[in-house]
Short mmCIF file of C-alpha atoms in Angstrom, two decimals:
data_model
loop_
_atom_site.label_atom_id
_atom_site.label_comp_id
_atom_site.label_asym_id
_atom_site.label_seq_id
_atom_site.Cartn_x
_atom_site.Cartn_y
_atom_site.Cartn_z
CA MET A 1 79.89 126.14 113.66
CA ARG A 2 77.59 123.58 115.33
CA VAL A 3 75.95 121.10 112.96
CA LEU A 4 73.31 118.49 113.76
CA MET A 5 73.51 115.56 111.34
CA VAL A 6 70.27 113.58 111.23
CA THR A 7 70.22 110.04 109.84
CA HIS A 8 68.11 106.91 110.08
CA HIS A 9 71.19 104.97 108.94
CA TRP A 10 73.79 104.62 111.66
CA PRO A 11 75.92 101.59 112.53
CA PRO A 12 75.02 98.99 113.53
CA ARG A 13 71.41 99.72 112.44
CA THR A 14 71.93 100.09 108.71
CA HIS A 15 71.98 97.87 105.66
CA HIS A 16 75.17 99.57 104.49
CA SER A 17 78.66 98.66 105.51
CA ALA A 18 79.57 100.73 108.56
CA TYR A 19 82.32 102.25 106.39
CA SER A 20 80.37 102.75 103.19
CA GLY A 21 77.02 104.52 103.63
CA TYR A 22 76.60 108.27 103.24
CA GLU A 23 76.46 108.61 107.03
CA ARG A 24 80.21 107.95 107.02
CA ILE A 25 80.66 111.64 106.18
CA ALA A 26 80.06 112.46 109.86
CA HIS A 27 83.40 110.89 110.82
CA TYR A 28 85.22 113.26 108.48
CA MET A 29 83.05 116.34 108.93
CA LYS A 30 83.88 116.37 112.65
CA GLU A 31 87.44 117.31 111.62
CA LEU A 32 86.04 120.51 110.08
CA CYS A 33 83.33 121.63 112.49
CA ASP A 34 81.44 120.75 115.68
CA VAL A 35 79.23 117.80 114.67
CA GLN A 36 76.57 115.89 116.61
CA VAL A 37 74.66 112.95 115.12
CA LEU A 38 70.98 112.36 115.85
CA THR A 39 69.79 108.85 115.05
CA TRP A 40 67.27 106.24 116.14
CA GLY A 41 67.33 103.28 118.49
CA LYS A 42 68.97 102.34 121.75
CA GLU A 43 72.37 103.75 122.62
CA THR A 44 74.95 101.63 120.80
CA TYR A 45 78.44 102.82 119.96
CA PRO A 46 79.68 101.27 116.74
CA GLU A 47 83.24 99.97 116.68
CA GLY A 48 85.73 102.68 115.82
CA SER A 49 83.21 105.54 116.10
CA ASP A 50 84.02 108.70 118.02
CA VAL A 51 81.29 110.99 116.68
CA PRO A 52 79.09 112.46 119.46
CA THR A 53 75.72 110.76 119.03
CA THR A 54 72.21 111.09 120.46
CA TRP A 55 69.71 108.24 120.08
CA VAL A 56 65.94 108.77 120.09
CA TRP A 57 63.00 106.40 120.19
CA THR A 58 61.20 105.75 116.91
CA PRO A 59 58.64 103.14 115.81
CA SER A 60 60.05 99.75 114.81
CA THR A 61 58.70 100.04 111.26
CA ASP A 62 59.18 102.59 108.51
CA VAL A 63 56.53 101.53 105.98
CA PHE A 64 55.00 105.02 105.89
CA LEU A 65 58.28 106.76 106.79
CA GLU A 66 57.14 106.90 110.42
CA ARG A 67 60.66 106.26 111.73
CA ARG A 68 62.16 109.04 109.64
CA LEU A 69 59.36 111.46 110.49
CA MET A 70 59.72 110.83 114.22
CA LEU A 71 63.46 111.40 113.88
CA SER A 72 62.71 114.60 111.98
CA LEU A 73 60.42 115.84 114.76
CA SER A 74 63.15 115.16 117.32
CA ALA A 75 65.60 117.13 115.18
CA MET A 76 63.22 120.10 115.07
CA PHE A 77 62.98 120.18 118.88
CA ARG A 78 66.79 120.21 119.14
CA SER A 79 67.54 122.54 116.24
CA ASP A 80 67.77 125.75 118.33
CA ASP A 81 71.05 124.48 119.74
CA TYR A 82 72.70 124.28 116.31
CA ASP A 83 73.67 126.63 113.51
CA LEU A 84 72.62 124.16 110.83
CA VAL A 85 70.80 120.84 110.48
CA HIS A 86 72.12 118.48 107.81
CA SER A 87 69.69 115.66 107.04
CA LEU A 88 71.89 112.96 105.50
CA TYR A 89 68.82 111.44 103.81
CA SER A 90 65.98 113.62 102.61
CA VAL A 91 62.85 112.87 104.67
CA PRO A 92 64.31 113.63 108.15
CA SER A 93 64.69 117.25 106.99
CA VAL A 94 60.89 117.79 106.91
CA PHE A 95 60.35 119.40 110.32
CA PRO A 96 63.66 121.17 111.10
CA SER A 97 63.38 122.93 107.73
CA LEU A 98 60.34 124.77 109.11
CA LYS A 99 62.35 126.19 111.99
CA THR A 100 66.05 126.52 111.16
CA LYS A 101 68.47 126.40 108.25
CA THR A 102 68.44 122.85 106.95
CA LEU A 103 70.47 121.07 104.29
CA ALA A 104 69.13 117.80 102.85
CA THR A 105 71.06 115.22 100.85
CA VAL A 106 68.89 113.34 98.35
CA HIS A 107 69.77 109.85 97.11
CA ILE A 108 66.68 108.82 95.14
CA VAL A 109 63.41 110.29 93.83
CA PRO A 110 60.49 108.42 92.26
CA GLU A 111 61.30 109.74 88.79
CA ILE A 112 64.45 107.56 88.81
CA SER A 113 62.39 104.39 89.37
CA PRO A 114 58.79 105.35 88.50
CA ASP A 115 57.34 101.85 88.98
CA ASN A 116 58.18 101.84 92.69
CA ILE A 117 54.98 102.72 94.59
CA TRP A 118 56.82 103.29 97.87
CA LEU A 119 59.14 105.81 96.19
CA ARG A 120 56.11 107.61 94.77
CA TYR A 121 54.75 107.99 98.30
CA LYS A 122 58.15 109.20 99.49
CA GLY A 123 58.11 111.69 96.62
CA LEU A 124 55.06 113.39 98.14
CA TRP A 125 57.11 114.24 101.22
CA GLN A 126 60.05 115.30 99.08
CA ARG A 127 57.81 117.64 97.11
CA TYR A 128 56.86 119.26 100.40
CA LEU A 129 60.30 119.48 101.99
CA PHE A 130 62.75 120.39 99.22
CA PRO A 131 61.46 123.95 98.60
CA ARG A 132 61.65 124.61 102.37
CA CYS A 133 65.26 123.52 102.79
CA SER A 134 68.04 126.08 102.68
CA GLY A 135 69.96 123.77 100.40
CA VAL A 136 69.82 120.35 98.73
CA ILE A 137 72.75 118.11 97.78
CA ALA A 138 72.22 115.52 95.02
CA VAL A 139 74.65 112.61 94.79
CA SER A 140 74.50 112.40 90.97
CA GLU A 141 73.94 114.80 88.09
CA ASN A 142 70.86 112.98 86.75
CA LEU A 143 69.31 113.06 90.21
CA GLY A 144 70.09 116.76 90.56
CA GLN A 145 68.45 117.54 87.22
CA MET A 146 65.29 115.67 88.16
CA VAL A 147 65.09 117.31 91.58
CA GLN A 148 65.56 120.75 90.05
CA GLU A 149 62.91 120.22 87.38
CA ARG A 150 60.36 118.48 89.58
CA TYR A 151 60.79 119.95 93.06
CA ARG A 152 62.33 123.42 92.52
CA PRO A 153 64.60 123.66 95.59
CA LYS A 154 66.12 127.05 96.45
CA ASN A 155 69.75 125.94 96.26
CA LEU A 156 70.81 122.63 94.72
CA ARG A 157 74.32 121.25 94.35
CA PHE A 158 75.76 118.05 92.95
CA ILE A 159 78.38 116.65 95.32
CA PRO A 160 79.37 113.01 94.79
CA HIS A 161 78.94 110.30 97.38
CA GLY A 162 82.23 109.58 99.11
CA ILE A 163 84.13 106.42 99.97
CA ASP A 164 86.40 105.62 102.90
CA THR A 165 89.59 104.92 100.98
CA THR A 166 91.49 104.26 104.21
CA TYR A 167 89.23 101.31 105.03
CA PHE A 168 88.43 100.11 101.51
CA SER A 169 92.00 99.32 100.58
CA PRO A 170 93.61 96.07 99.36
CA LYS A 171 96.15 96.28 102.17
CA ASN A 172 93.35 95.68 104.71
CA ALA A 173 92.48 92.21 103.35
CA SER A 174 94.43 88.99 103.01
CA GLY A 175 93.84 85.44 101.84
CA ASP A 176 91.66 84.12 99.03
CA TYR A 177 88.04 84.33 100.17
CA PHE A 178 86.93 82.15 97.25
CA GLU A 179 89.60 79.47 97.70
CA ASN A 180 87.05 76.77 98.49
CA MET A 181 84.57 77.92 95.82
CA ARG A 182 86.72 78.29 92.70
CA ASP A 183 86.34 74.62 91.76
CA GLY A 184 88.57 74.94 88.70
CA HIS A 185 87.09 78.18 87.37
CA ASP A 186 89.55 80.60 85.79
CA LEU A 187 88.14 83.83 87.26
CA VAL A 188 85.69 85.04 89.90
CA SER A 189 83.12 87.71 89.06
CA LEU A 190 81.61 89.37 92.13
CA SER A 191 78.28 91.22 92.41
CA ILE A 192 77.27 92.98 95.63
CA GLY A 193 74.03 94.85 96.23
CA LEU A 194 70.46 94.67 94.95
CA HIS A 195 69.44 98.34 94.59
CA GLY A 196 68.80 99.03 90.90
CA GLY A 197 70.46 95.77 89.91
CA ASP A 198 69.58 93.35 87.12
CA VAL A 199 70.23 89.83 88.39
CA GLN A 200 68.85 88.27 85.19
CA GLU A 201 71.81 89.66 83.24
CA THR A 202 74.20 88.04 85.69
CA LEU A 203 72.43 84.71 85.17
CA ARG A 204 72.55 85.14 81.39
CA LEU A 205 76.28 85.84 81.34
CA ALA A 206 76.92 82.94 83.70
CA SER A 207 75.41 80.62 81.08
CA ILE A 208 77.80 82.03 78.46
CA PHE A 209 81.04 82.26 80.46
CA GLN A 210 81.22 78.82 82.02
CA ASN A 211 84.88 79.31 82.96
CA VAL A 212 83.95 82.18 85.30
CA LEU A 213 82.51 81.71 88.77
CA PHE A 214 79.73 84.27 89.36
CA VAL A 215 79.23 85.15 93.03
CA ILE A 216 76.15 87.17 93.99
CA VAL A 217 76.11 88.65 97.50
CA GLY A 218 72.89 89.68 99.21
CA GLY A 219 70.46 88.09 96.80
CA THR A 220 68.57 84.83 96.67
CA LEU A 221 67.84 82.72 93.60
CA GLN A 222 65.49 79.87 92.91
CA GLN A 223 67.29 76.54 93.12
CA GLU A 224 67.11 75.88 89.37
CA PHE A 225 69.19 79.00 88.67
CA ILE A 226 72.04 78.03 90.94
CA GLY A 227 74.35 76.23 88.54
CA ARG A 228 77.89 74.99 88.51
CA ASN A 229 79.31 78.48 88.12
CA ILE A 230 76.84 80.51 90.23
CA ARG A 231 77.04 80.98 93.99
CA THR A 232 74.87 83.15 96.22
CA LEU A 233 76.05 84.41 99.59
CA PRO A 234 74.14 86.14 102.42
CA ARG A 235 75.20 89.51 103.73
CA LEU A 236 78.91 89.39 104.57
CA SER A 237 80.68 90.62 107.66
CA GLU A 238 82.86 93.70 107.23
CA ILE A 239 86.10 91.71 107.04
CA ASP A 240 84.62 89.04 104.75
CA MET A 241 83.35 91.74 102.39
CA LEU A 242 86.84 93.24 102.17
CA ARG A 243 88.30 89.80 101.51
CA ALA A 244 85.67 89.07 98.84
CA TYR A 245 86.42 92.32 97.02
CA ASN A 246 90.14 91.72 97.29
CA SER A 247 89.90 88.11 96.05
CA CYS A 248 87.64 88.59 93.03
CA ASP A 249 89.05 89.09 89.53
CA LEU A 250 86.39 91.55 88.42
CA PHE A 251 83.29 93.28 89.74
CA PHE A 252 80.12 92.97 87.65
CA ARG A 253 77.16 95.25 88.41
CA PRO A 254 74.46 95.32 85.72
CA LEU A 255 72.08 98.15 86.56
CA LYS A 256 68.59 99.25 85.61
CA PHE A 257 69.18 102.75 87.05
CA ALA A 258 71.72 104.53 89.21
CA THR A 259 72.35 107.64 91.27
CA ALA A 260 75.27 106.83 93.53
CA ASN A 261 76.08 103.19 94.07
CA ASN A 262 78.02 102.19 97.18
CA SER A 263 79.30 98.94 95.73
CA LEU A 264 80.80 100.66 92.68
CA LEU A 265 82.70 103.04 94.94
CA GLU A 266 83.80 100.16 97.15
CA ALA A 267 85.06 98.19 94.15
CA MET A 268 86.86 101.28 92.82
CA SER A 269 88.59 101.87 96.13
CA MET A 270 89.61 98.18 96.31
CA GLY A 271 91.22 98.48 92.86
CA LYS A 272 88.92 96.09 91.03
CA PRO A 273 88.13 96.08 87.28
CA ILE A 274 84.43 96.96 86.96
CA VAL A 275 81.90 96.00 84.30
CA THR A 276 78.71 98.08 84.50
CA ASN A 277 76.34 100.26 82.48
CA LYS A 278 77.21 103.54 80.82
CA ILE A 279 74.13 105.30 82.19
CA PRO A 280 73.37 108.51 84.10
CA GLY A 281 74.43 108.15 87.70
CA VAL A 282 77.28 105.80 86.79
CA ILE A 283 79.10 108.18 84.45
CA ASP A 284 79.43 110.74 87.26
CA TYR A 285 81.82 108.29 88.91
CA LEU A 286 83.28 106.09 86.17
CA ASP A 287 84.48 106.49 82.58
CA ASN A 288 86.06 104.25 79.96
CA ASP A 289 89.49 104.66 81.57
CA THR A 290 88.28 103.39 84.93
CA ALA A 291 85.72 100.70 84.00
CA PHE A 292 84.34 98.55 81.20
CA LEU A 293 81.21 100.59 80.50
CA VAL A 294 78.38 98.90 78.63
CA GLU A 295 76.06 100.72 76.22
CA ASN A 296 72.58 99.46 75.25
CA MET A 297 72.93 96.54 77.69
CA GLU A 298 75.46 94.78 75.44
CA TYR A 299 77.18 93.15 78.40
CA GLU A 300 78.67 90.16 76.62
CA LYS A 301 81.18 92.10 74.51
CA ALA A 302 82.52 94.20 77.41
CA PHE A 303 82.58 91.23 79.75
CA ARG A 304 84.53 89.15 77.23
CA ILE A 305 87.20 91.85 76.95
CA ALA A 306 87.40 92.07 80.73
CA VAL A 307 87.78 88.29 81.04
CA GLU A 308 90.29 87.78 78.23
CA ASP A 309 92.47 90.90 78.39
CA THR A 310 94.51 90.86 81.60
CA ASN A 311 96.31 94.12 80.76
CA GLU A 312 93.04 96.00 80.26
CA ARG A 313 91.75 94.67 83.56
CA ARG A 314 94.83 95.92 85.36
CA LYS A 315 94.83 99.28 83.60
CA ARG A 316 91.20 100.13 84.34
CA ALA A 317 91.39 98.77 87.87
CA SER A 318 94.39 101.02 88.53
CA GLY A 319 92.49 103.99 87.08
CA ALA A 320 89.51 103.28 89.34
CA PHE A 321 91.74 102.88 92.40
CA ASN A 322 93.42 106.24 91.79
CA ARG A 323 90.21 108.07 90.92
CA ALA A 324 88.56 106.93 94.15
CA ARG A 325 91.40 108.54 96.10
CA GLN A 326 91.72 111.67 94.00
CA GLU A 327 88.01 112.54 93.73
CA TYR A 328 85.82 110.57 96.13
CA ASP A 329 87.77 110.23 99.36
CA TRP A 330 85.49 111.34 102.21
CA ARG A 331 87.92 114.04 103.29
CA LEU A 332 87.51 115.72 99.90
CA ILE A 333 83.72 115.30 99.90
CA ALA A 334 83.44 116.58 103.48
CA LYS A 335 85.43 119.69 102.55
CA ARG A 336 83.13 120.42 99.58
CA THR A 337 80.08 119.88 101.79
CA LYS A 338 81.49 122.19 104.47
CA GLU A 339 81.69 124.92 101.82
CA VAL A 340 77.93 124.53 101.30
CA TYR A 341 77.44 124.90 105.06
CA ASP A 342 79.37 128.16 104.97
CA GLU A 343 77.37 129.51 102.04
CA ILE A 344 74.03 128.65 103.68
CA LEU A 345 75.01 130.31 106.96
CA ALA A 346 76.31 133.39 105.14
CA THR A 347 72.91 133.88 103.50
CA ALA A 348 70.42 136.01 105.38
#
C-alpha cells in the first residue's frame, strides 16, 4: 500500500513541537505501509526524521488558506502514484478528493468556536470537501458529531490524537527548569498553549493561590498582570519544554472549548497532575481518575485539592501517565488509522 500524507505542518515549519503535532503519525505509519509526506517549503530534514518527504512551493501566507490549497493541488497532481491520499489536516484534501481515494483528518470546525470568522471561512471549504472524501477522521467525539450533523461525510470515524510516549517521558529530562524562578513558592503550575485557552482564569487563580508560581508559556500579558507569582515565557525549545513539564508540580489548562489538545497529551505522557475542564473534547482523553476535572468553571475547588493533596496529585498523575501509553501511543493510533486505510481501499 502506497500512501501520500499531505500536511502544511512539518518540522521545522510548524507551531507544534516536532514530536507532538498530528503529523507525527507519519513516523509510525511508515512501519505499517509505504508512506511519503508532501509538505511545503524548501527542502529541510528535521532532526531525527527518516520519513521520505517531498517539498513544494507555496505562498508565504495562508490568510485565505492559499498555502493549503496550493499544497492540495500539488497532491492531486501526484495522487496517481499512490493508493490513498491522507490529508493530515482537512483543507489539503480538497483537490485529491476529486481524483483519488482521500482520507481527511479534521481537528476543528467553526461550530466548535462560532465567533471565529476565519474558522467560518474555513468551514466553507470543509462543507465542500468532506462529502467528497472517502473517509473522515475526527480527533474527538464532539467534533465527530458536529461534522456528521453539519457536513454529512460518507464515512466518519473518531480516532484520538496520539502522543509520542517515547519522547514525552520523564526519563528524557533532568534538572529543575524553574530553579531560578521559584523564589520561595511552594509549587509551580504550568500552562502551555493558547488554542481554546482562558488566560483570565489563570490570572484569577494566581491572585488566590499566592504560594503557587504560575508559569504561562507562549502567551503575553500586559505588565500590570505580571505579579509576584506569575511568569510568562516565550516558545520553548524542545529540550526546555521537556524540562519545564518535568519540573512543574501540576499542569493547569483552563479551556473555553476543546477537540484534541496537544498540551494535555504531553502533560499526560510526562506524568503530570492535570487541572482542566470537564467538557466535550477533554473527556475523550481524561476522566476523574487521570485528572482534576472542573465542572461549571469552578476551578478554585479542584485546584485547591490538587495543591493541598499530594497523594491525589500522585495518583491522578500516575493514571494519566499509564493511560497515555495504553491508549494514545502513536503506534496504537497508527494501527487504528491503518485499519481505516484498509477499509477505504477495500470499498469499490
